[in-house]
CSV table of C-alpha atoms in Angstrom, one decimal:
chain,number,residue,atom,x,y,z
A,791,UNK,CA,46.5,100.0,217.5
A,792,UNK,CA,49.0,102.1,215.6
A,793,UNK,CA,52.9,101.4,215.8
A,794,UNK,CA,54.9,104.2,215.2
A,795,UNK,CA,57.0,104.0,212.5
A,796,UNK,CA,60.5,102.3,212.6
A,797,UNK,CA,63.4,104.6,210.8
A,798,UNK,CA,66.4,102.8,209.8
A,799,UNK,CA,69.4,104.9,209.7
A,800,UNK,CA,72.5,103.4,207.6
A,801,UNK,CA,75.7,104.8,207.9
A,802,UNK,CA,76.4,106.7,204.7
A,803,UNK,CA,79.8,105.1,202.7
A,804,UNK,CA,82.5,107.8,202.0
A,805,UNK,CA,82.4,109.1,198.8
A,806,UNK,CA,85.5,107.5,196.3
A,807,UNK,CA,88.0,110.9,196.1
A,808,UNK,CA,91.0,111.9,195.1
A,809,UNK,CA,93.9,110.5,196.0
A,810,UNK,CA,97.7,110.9,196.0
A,811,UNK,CA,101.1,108.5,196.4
A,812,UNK,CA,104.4,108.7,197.0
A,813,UNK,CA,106.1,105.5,196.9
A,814,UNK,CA,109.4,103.8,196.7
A,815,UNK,CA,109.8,101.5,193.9
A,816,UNK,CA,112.6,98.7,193.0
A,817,UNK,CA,112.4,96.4,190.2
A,818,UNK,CA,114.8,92.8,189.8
A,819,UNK,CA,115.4,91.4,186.3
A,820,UNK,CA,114.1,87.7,185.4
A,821,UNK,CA,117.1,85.7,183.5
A,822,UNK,CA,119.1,89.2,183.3
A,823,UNK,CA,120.2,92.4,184.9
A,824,UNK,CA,117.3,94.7,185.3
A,825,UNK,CA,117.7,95.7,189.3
A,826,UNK,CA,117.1,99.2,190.2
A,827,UNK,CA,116.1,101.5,192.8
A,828,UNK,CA,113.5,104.3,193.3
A,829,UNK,CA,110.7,106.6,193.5
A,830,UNK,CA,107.8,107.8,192.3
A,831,UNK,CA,104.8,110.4,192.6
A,832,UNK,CA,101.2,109.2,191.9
A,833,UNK,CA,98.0,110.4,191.8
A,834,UNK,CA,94.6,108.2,191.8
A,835,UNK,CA,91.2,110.2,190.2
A,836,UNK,CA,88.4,107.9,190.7
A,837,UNK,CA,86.0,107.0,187.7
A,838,UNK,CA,83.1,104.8,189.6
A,839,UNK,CA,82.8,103.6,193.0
A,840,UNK,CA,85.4,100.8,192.3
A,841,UNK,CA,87.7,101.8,188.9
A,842,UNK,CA,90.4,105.0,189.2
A,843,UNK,CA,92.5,106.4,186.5
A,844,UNK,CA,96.2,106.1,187.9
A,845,UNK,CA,99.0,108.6,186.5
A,846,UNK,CA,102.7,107.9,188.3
A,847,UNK,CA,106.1,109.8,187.2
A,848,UNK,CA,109.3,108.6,188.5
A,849,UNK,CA,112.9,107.9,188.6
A,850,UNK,CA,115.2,104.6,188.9
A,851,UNK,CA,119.0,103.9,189.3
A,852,UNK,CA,120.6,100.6,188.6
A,853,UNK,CA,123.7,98.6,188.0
A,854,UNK,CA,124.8,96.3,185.5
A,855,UNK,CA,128.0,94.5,186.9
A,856,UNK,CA,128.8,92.7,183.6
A,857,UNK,CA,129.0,95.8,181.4
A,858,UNK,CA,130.6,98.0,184.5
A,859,UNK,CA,127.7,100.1,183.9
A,860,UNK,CA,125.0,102.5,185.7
A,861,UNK,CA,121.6,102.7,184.6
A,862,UNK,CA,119.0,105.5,185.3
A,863,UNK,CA,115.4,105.5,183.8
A,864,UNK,CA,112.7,107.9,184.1
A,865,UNK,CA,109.5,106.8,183.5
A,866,UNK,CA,105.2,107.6,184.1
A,867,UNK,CA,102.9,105.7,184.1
A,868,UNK,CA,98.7,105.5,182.8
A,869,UNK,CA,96.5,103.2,183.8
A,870,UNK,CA,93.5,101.7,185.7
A,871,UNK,CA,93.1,100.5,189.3
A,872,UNK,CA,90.7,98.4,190.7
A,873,UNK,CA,89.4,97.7,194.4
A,874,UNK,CA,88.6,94.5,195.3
A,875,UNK,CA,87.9,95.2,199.2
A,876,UNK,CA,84.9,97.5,200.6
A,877,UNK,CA,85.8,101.2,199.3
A,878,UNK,CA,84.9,102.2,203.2
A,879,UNK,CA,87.2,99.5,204.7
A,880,UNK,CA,90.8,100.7,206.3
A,881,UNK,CA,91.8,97.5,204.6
A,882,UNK,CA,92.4,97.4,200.6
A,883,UNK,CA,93.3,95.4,198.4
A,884,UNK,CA,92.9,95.3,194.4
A,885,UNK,CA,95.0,95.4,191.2
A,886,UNK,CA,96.4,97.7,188.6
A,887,UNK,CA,97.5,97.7,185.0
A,888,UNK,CA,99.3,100.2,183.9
A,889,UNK,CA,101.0,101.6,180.2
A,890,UNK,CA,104.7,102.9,180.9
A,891,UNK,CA,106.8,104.8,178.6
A,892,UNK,CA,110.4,105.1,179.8
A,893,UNK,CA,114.0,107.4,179.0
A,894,UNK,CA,116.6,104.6,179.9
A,895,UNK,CA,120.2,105.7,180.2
A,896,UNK,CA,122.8,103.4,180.2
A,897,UNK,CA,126.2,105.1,181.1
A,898,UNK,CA,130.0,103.3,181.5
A,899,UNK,CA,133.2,104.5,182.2
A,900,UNK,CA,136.0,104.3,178.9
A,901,UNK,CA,139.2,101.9,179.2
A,902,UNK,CA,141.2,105.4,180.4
A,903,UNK,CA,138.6,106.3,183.3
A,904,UNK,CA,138.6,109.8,182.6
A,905,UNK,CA,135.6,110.1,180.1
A,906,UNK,CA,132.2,108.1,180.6
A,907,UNK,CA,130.1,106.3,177.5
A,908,UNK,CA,126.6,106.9,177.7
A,909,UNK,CA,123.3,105.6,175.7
A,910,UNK,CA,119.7,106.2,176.3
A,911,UNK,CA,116.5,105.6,174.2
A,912,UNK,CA,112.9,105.4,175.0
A,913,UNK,CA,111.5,102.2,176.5
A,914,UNK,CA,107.5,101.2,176.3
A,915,UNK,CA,105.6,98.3,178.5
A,916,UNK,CA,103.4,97.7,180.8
A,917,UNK,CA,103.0,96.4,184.2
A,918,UNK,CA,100.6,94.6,186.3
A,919,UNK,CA,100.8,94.8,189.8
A,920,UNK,CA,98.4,93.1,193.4
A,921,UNK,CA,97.8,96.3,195.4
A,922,UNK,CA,97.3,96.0,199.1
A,923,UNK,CA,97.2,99.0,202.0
A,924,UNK,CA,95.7,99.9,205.4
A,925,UNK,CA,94.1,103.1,205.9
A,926,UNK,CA,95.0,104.5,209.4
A,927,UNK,CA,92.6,107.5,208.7
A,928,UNK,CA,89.9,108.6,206.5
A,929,UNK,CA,92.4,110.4,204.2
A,930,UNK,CA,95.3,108.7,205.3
A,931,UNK,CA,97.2,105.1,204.6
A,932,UNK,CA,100.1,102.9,203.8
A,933,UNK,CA,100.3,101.2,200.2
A,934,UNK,CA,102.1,98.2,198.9
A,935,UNK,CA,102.1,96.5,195.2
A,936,UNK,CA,104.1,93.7,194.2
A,937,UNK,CA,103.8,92.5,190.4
A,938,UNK,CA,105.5,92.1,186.8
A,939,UNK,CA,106.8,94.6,184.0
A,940,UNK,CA,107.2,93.9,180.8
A,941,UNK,CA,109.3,95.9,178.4
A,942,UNK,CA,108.5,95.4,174.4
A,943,UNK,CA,111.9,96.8,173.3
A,944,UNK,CA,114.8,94.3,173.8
A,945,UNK,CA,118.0,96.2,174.9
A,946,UNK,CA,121.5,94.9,174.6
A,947,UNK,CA,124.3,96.3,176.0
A,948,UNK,CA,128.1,96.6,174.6
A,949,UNK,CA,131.1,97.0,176.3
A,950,UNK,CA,134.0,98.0,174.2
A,951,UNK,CA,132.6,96.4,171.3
A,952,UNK,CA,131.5,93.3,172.7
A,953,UNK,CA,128.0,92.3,174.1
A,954,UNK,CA,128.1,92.3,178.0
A,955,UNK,CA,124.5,92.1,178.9
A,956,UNK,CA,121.4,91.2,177.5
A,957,UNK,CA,118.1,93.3,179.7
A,958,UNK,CA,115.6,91.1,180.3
A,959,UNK,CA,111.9,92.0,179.2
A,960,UNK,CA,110.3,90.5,182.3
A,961,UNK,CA,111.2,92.2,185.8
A,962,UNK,CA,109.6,91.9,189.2
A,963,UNK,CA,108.3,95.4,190.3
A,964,UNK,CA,107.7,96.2,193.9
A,965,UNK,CA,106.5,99.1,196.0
A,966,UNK,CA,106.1,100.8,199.2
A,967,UNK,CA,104.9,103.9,200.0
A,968,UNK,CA,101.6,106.4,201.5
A,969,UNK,CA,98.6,107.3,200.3
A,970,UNK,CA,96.6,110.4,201.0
């Protein structure tokens, strides 16, 4: 006797797509004064099922009590993120790495408080960050990353001659923000 045939249907996995962040960011200083304050714009293009290309821009503001001194940086960011949860699941979780060039402005008032000091050069690093977020819809979640920066160019900081803060070239980078 003949059986008809069984057919199996398997729910089809969404497609990796496009995506895009906006995030606060804040970053503390190990052995020296790197805190700051933020936000950033990012976008994720994905490259295989599990890798994307990450791009970020964004802006920081800081303080730096022993020099009297406010900091702002701008900085992007290019780099590669991986998933290491199911792409379809609402839960994610992975890692990114990420090369970031920065414009970092140191500014302090003068002994007469009517005129302000200001320096600024170009930063480069890197940062390395866990990623973790909950997708409450299809197209539409919550992102987190908590990690390390690293900055290759030493900075020192004068105040009226005299050095009044050494910026540390390992910081703690966090972030919170939504994904769609």
């Amino acid at each position: 006797v003949d059986s008809p045939a069984k057919v199996v249907v398997r729910p089809r996995a969404q497609p990796a797509r496009f995506e895009l962040e906006l995030a606060a960011s804040a970053t503390t200083g190990v052995r020296g004064p790197a805190d700051a304050v933020g936000a950033q714009v990012g976008m994720r293009l994905p490259l295989i099922r599990t890798l994307s290309l990450h791009a970020a821009l964004g802006a920081r503001v800081g303080e730096i009590p022993s020099a009297q001194a406010s900091t702002r940086t701008a900085l992007g960011a290019l780099g590669l993120g991986g998933l290491a949860s199911p792409a379809d699941s609402p839960v994610q979780l992975g890692l990114r790495a990420d090369f970031i060039p920065s414009w970092f402005e140191v500014t302090r008032p003068l002994a007469n408080d009517s005129e302000v000091e200001s320096r600024s050069r170009w930063m480069f690093g890197g940062a390395a960050l866990l990623e973790g977020g909950y997708r409450f819809s299809p197209g539409f979640g919550v992102c987190a990353g908590v990690g390390a920066e690293v900055m290759l160019s030493p900075t020192d900081v004068y105040a009226q001659g005299q050095l009044a803060a050494k910026l540390p070239t390992f910081r703690v980078v966090g972030e919170l923000g939504l994904r769609a």
